[in-house]
mmCIF file of C-alpha atoms in Angstrom:
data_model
loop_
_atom_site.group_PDB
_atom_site.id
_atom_site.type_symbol
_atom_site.label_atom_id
_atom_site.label_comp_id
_atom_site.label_asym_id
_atom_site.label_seq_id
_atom_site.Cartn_x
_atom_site.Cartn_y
_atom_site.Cartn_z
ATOM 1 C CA UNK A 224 -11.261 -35.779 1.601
ATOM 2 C CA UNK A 225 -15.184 -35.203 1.576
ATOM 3 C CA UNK A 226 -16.634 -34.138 -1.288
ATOM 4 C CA UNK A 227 -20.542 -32.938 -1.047
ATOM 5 C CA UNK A 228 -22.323 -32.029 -4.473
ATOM 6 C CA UNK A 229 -25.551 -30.486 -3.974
ATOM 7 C CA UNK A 230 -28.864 -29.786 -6.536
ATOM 8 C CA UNK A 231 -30.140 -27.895 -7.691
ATOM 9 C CA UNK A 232 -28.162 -24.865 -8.244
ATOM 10 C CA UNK A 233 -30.817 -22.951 -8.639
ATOM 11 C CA UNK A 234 -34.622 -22.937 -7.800
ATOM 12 C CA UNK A 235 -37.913 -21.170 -8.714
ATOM 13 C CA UNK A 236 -41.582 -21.863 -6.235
ATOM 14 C CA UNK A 237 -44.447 -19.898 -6.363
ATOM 15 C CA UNK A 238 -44.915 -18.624 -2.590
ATOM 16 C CA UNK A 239 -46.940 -21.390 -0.684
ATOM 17 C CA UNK A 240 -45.294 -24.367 -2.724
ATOM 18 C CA UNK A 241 -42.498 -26.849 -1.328
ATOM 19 C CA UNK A 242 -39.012 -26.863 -2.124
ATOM 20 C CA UNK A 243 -36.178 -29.504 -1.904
ATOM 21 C CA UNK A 244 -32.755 -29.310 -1.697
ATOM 22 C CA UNK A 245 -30.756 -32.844 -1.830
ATOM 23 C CA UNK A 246 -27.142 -33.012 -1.160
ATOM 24 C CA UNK A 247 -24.479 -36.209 -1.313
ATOM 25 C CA UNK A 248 -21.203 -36.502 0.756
ATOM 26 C CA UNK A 249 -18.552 -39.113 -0.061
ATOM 27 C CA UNK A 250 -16.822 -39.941 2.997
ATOM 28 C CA UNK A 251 -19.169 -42.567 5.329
ATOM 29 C CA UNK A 252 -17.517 -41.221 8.272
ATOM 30 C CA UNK A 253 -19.236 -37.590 8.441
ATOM 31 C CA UNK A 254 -21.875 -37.510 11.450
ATOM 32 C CA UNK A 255 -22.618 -33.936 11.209
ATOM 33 C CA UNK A 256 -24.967 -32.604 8.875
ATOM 34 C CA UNK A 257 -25.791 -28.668 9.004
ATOM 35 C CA UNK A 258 -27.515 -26.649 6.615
ATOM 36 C CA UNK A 259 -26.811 -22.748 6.469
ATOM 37 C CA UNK A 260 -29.404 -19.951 4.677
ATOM 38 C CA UNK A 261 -27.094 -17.145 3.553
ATOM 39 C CA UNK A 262 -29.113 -13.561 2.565
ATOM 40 C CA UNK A 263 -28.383 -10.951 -0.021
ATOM 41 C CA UNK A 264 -25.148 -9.519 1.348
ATOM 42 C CA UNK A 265 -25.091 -11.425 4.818
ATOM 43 C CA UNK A 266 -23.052 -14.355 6.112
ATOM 44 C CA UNK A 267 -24.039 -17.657 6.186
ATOM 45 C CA UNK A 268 -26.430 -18.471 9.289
ATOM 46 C CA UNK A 269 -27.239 -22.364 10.409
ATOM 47 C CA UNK A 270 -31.032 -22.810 10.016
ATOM 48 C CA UNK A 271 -31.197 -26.357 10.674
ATOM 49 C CA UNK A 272 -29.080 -29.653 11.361
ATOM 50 C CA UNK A 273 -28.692 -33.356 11.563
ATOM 51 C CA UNK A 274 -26.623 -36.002 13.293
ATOM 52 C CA UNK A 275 -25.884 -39.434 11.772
ATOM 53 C CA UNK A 276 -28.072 -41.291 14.636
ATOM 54 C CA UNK A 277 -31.274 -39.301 13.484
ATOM 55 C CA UNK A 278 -33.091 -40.304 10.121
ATOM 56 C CA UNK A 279 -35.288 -37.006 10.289
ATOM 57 C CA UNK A 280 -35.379 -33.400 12.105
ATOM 58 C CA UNK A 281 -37.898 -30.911 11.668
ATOM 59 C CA UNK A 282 -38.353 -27.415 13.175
ATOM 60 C CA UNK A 283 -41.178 -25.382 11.773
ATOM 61 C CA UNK A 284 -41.792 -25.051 7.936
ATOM 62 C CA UNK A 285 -38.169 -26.924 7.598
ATOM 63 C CA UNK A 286 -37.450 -30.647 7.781
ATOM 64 C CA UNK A 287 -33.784 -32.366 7.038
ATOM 65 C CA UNK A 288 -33.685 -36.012 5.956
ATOM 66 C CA UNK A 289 -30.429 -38.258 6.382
ATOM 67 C CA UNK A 290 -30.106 -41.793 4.311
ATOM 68 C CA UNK A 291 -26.735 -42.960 5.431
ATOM 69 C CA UNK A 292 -26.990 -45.816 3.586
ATOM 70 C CA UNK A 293 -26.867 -43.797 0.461
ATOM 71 C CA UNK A 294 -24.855 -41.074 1.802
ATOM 72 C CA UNK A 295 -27.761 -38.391 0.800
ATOM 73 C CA UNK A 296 -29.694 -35.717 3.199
ATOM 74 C CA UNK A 297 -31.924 -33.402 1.912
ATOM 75 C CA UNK A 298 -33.795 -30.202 2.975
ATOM 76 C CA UNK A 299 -37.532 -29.695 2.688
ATOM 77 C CA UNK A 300 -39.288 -26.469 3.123
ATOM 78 C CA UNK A 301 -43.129 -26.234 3.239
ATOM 79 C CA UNK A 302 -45.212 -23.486 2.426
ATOM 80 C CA UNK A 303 -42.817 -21.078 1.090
ATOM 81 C CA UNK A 304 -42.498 -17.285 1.136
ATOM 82 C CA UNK A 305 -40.882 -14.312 -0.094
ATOM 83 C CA UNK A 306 -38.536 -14.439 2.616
ATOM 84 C CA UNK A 307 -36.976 -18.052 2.599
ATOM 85 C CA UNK A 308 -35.561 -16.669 -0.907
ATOM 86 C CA UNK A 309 -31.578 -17.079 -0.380
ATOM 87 C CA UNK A 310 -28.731 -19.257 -1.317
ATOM 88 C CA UNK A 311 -29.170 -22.233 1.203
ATOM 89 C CA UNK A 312 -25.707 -24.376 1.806
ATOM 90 C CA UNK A 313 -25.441 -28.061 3.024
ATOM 91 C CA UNK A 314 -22.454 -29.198 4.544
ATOM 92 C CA UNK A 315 -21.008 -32.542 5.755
ATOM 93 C CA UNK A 316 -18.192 -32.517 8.842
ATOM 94 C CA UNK A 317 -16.545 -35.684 10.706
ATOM 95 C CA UNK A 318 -16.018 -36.326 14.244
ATOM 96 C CA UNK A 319 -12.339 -35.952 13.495
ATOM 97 C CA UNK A 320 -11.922 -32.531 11.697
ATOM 98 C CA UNK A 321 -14.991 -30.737 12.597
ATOM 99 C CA UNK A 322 -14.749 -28.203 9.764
ATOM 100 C CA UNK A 323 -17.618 -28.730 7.804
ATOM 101 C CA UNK A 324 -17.219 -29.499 3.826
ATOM 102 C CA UNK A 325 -20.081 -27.065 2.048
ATOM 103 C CA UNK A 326 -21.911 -27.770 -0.909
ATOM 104 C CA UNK A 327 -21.516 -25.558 -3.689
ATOM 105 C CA UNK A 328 -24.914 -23.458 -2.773
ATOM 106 C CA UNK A 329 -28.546 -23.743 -3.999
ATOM 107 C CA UNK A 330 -30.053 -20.437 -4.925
ATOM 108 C CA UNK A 331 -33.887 -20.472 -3.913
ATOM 109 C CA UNK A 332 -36.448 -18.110 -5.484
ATOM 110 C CA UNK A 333 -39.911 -17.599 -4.221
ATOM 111 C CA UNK A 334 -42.322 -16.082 -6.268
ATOM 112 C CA UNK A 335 -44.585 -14.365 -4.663
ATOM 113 C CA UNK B 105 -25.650 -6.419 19.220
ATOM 114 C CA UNK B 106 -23.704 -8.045 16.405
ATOM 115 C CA UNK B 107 -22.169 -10.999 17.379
ATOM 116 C CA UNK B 108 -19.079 -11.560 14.858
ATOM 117 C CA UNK B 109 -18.332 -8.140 13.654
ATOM 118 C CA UNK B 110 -15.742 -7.641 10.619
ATOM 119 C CA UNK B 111 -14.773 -4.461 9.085
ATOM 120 C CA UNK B 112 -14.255 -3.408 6.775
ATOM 121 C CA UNK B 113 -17.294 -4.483 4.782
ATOM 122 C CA UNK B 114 -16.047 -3.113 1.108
ATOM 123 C CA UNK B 115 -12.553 -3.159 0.282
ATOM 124 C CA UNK B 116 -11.147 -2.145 -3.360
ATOM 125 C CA UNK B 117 -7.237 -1.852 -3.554
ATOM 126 C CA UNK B 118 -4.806 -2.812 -5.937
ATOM 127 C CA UNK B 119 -2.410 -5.781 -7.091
ATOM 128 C CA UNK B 120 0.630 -5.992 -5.310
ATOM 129 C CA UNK B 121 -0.981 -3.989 -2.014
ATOM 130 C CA UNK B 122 -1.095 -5.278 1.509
ATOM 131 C CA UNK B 123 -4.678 -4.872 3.261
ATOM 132 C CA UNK B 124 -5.818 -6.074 6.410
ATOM 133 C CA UNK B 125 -9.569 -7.254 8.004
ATOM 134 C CA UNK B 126 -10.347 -7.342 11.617
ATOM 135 C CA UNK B 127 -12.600 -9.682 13.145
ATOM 136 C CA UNK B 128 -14.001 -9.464 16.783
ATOM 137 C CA UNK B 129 -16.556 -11.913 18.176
ATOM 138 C CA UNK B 130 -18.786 -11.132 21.750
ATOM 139 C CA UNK B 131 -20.052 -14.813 21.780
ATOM 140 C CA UNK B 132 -17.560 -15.673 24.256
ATOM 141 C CA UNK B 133 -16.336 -18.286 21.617
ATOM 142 C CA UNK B 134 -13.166 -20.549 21.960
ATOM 143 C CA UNK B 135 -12.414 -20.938 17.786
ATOM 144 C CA UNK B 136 -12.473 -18.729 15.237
ATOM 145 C CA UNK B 137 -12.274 -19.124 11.486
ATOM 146 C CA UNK B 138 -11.777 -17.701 8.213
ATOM 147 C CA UNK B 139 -13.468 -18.387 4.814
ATOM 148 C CA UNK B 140 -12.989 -17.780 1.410
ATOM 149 C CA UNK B 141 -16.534 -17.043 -0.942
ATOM 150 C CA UNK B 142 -15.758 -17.139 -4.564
ATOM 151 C CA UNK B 143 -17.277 -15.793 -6.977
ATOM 152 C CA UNK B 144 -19.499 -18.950 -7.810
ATOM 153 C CA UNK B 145 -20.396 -18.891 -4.213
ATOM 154 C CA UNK B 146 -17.636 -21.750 -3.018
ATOM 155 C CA UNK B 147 -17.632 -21.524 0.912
ATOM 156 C CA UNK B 148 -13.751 -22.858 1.622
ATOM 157 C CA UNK B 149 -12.153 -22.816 5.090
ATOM 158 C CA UNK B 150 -8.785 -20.908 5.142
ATOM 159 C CA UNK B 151 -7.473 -20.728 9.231
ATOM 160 C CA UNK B 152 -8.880 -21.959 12.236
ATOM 161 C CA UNK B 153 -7.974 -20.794 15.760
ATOM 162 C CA UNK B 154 -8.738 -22.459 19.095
ATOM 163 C CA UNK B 155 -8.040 -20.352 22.125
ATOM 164 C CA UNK B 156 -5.590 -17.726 19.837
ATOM 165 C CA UNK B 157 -3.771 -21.174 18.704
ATOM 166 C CA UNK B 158 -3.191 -21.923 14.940
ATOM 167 C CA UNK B 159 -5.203 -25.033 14.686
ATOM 168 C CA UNK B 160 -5.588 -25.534 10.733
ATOM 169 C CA UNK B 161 -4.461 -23.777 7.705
ATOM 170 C CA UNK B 162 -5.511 -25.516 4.492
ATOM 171 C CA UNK B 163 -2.975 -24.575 2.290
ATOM 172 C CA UNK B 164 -3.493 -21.113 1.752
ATOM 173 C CA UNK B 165 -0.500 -19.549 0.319
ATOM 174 C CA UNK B 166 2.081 -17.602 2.602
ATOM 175 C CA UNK B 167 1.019 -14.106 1.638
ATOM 176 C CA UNK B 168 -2.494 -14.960 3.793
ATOM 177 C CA UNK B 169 -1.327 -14.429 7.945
ATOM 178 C CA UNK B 170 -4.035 -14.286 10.823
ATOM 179 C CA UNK B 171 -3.030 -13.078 13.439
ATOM 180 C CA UNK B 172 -5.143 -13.614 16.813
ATOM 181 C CA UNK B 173 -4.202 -11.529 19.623
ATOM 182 C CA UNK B 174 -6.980 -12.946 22.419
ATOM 183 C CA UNK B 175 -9.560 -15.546 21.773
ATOM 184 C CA UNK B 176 -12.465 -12.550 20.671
ATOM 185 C CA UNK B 177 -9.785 -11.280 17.828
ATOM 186 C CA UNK B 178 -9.106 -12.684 14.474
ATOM 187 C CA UNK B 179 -7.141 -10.624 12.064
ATOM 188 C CA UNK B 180 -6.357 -11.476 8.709
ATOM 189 C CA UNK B 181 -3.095 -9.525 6.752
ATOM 190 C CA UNK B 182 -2.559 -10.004 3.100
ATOM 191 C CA UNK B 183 0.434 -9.413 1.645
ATOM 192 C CA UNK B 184 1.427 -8.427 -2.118
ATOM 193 C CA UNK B 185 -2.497 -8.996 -3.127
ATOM 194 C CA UNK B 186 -3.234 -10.379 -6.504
ATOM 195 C CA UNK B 187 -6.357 -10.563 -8.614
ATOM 196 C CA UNK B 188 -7.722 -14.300 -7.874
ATOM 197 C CA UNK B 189 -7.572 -12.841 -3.844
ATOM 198 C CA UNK B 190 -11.118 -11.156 -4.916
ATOM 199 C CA UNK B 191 -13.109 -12.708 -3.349
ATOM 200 C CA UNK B 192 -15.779 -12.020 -0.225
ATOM 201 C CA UNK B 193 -13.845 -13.054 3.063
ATOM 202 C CA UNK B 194 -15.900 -14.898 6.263
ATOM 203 C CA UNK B 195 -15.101 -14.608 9.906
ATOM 204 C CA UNK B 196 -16.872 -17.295 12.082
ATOM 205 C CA UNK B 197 -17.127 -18.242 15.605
ATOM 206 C CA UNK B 198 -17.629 -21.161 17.460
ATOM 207 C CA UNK B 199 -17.654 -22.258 20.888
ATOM 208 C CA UNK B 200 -14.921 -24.734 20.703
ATOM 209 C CA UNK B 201 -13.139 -26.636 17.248
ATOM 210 C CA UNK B 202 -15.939 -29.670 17.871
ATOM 211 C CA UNK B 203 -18.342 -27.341 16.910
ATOM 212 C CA UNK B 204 -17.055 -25.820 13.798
ATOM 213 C CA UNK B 205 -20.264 -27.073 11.723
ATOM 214 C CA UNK B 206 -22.700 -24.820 14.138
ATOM 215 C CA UNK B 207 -20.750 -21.206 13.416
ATOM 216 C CA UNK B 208 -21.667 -17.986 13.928
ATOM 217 C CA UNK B 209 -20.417 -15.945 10.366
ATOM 218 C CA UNK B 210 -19.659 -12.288 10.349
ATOM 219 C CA UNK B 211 -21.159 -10.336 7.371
ATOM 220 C CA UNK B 212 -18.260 -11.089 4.895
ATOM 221 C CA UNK B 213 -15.860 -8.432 3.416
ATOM 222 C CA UNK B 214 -15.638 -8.223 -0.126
ATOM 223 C CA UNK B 215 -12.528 -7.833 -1.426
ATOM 224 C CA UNK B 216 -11.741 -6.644 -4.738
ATOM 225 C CA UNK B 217 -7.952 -6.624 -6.025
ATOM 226 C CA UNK B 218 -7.694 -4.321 -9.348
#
């Protein structure tokens, strides 16, 4: 089955920095790449995601890369603040299942 | 209005009990999930339903039953609850199994088996 590892587990920014998040599946066959941002105390939401066709996708302060090639994707978030402080989750899912295979969590800390 | 509701949100019982969480969606949503958090955080699917059909269950052990009596309901019973069942417990929504990766999560319930 897939198998995503994601780093780092856990990062520190001073508000206004970047931060990156990079994430590697195992199974060439995923095509769907989401990325959820899960609060203190909330469920996970989907902030962002990325289809094997598309190299980049940005919305805002948030970008998601995809090298197929290597099998990595990564998530970049600009100018930081307070608020983008949570445990952010990639995930890799195939056409054939669906059910997306999660990372094990990155917890992000902004400083303000 | 929330759109995945699950109640309740706390629940502390003891080994060998049988508890229960509801799960109602307003989305209009086809598929519904559960999810297992860990304590490390581990996201794991448990159940998926499609239109109140069983569509996967990844091996989770007998004493775990949904139950899904329309398409905006997914229950799940526990029966004879041990400690390694703590754990906080997703419900999820989506509008059909295709777009499982693009949920819509409840609030979790955290469970807690003493």
């Amino acid at each position: 089955g897939e198998n995503v590892e994601q780093h780092p587990s856990t990062l520190s920014v001073q508000e206004g920095d970047s931060a990156v998040i990079k994430c590697t599946y195992s199974d060439s066959a995923s095509n769907y790449f989401p990325w959820y941002k899960q609060e203190l105390g909330k469920g996970p939401q989907l902030i962002i995601d990325i289809r094997s066709n598309v190299g980049e996708k940005k919305d805002q302060r948030i970008a998601v890369t995809l090298n197929k090639t290597a099998k990595h994707f990564s998530l970049h978030i600009t100018e930081t603040q307070p608020e983008d402080s949570a445990v952010y989750f990639c995930a890799a899912a195939t056409g054939g299942s669906y059910i997306p295979t999660f990372g094990r969590g990155t917890s992000l800390i902004v400083h303000p | 209005d929330t759109a995945v509701s699950q109640t309740p949100k706390y629940l502390v019982t003891q080994m060998g009990n049988d508890k229960s969480i509801k799960c109602e969606q307003n989305l209009g949503h086809d598929t519904m999930y559960w999810y297992k958090q860990d304590s490390k955080k581990f996201l794991k699917i448990m159940f998926s339903y499609n239109n109140k059909e069983l569509i996967i269950n990844e091996t989770v052990p007998n004493r775990f039953s949904p139950k899904s009596p329309d398409k905006a309901h997914l229950n799940l019973h526990i029966n004879s609850l041990e400690l390694g069942d703590s754990a906080v417990y997703f419900c999820a929504s989506s509008p059909s199994p295709g777009t499982a990766g693009e949920a819509f999560f409840g609030q979790g319930t955290r469970l807690t088996v003493v």
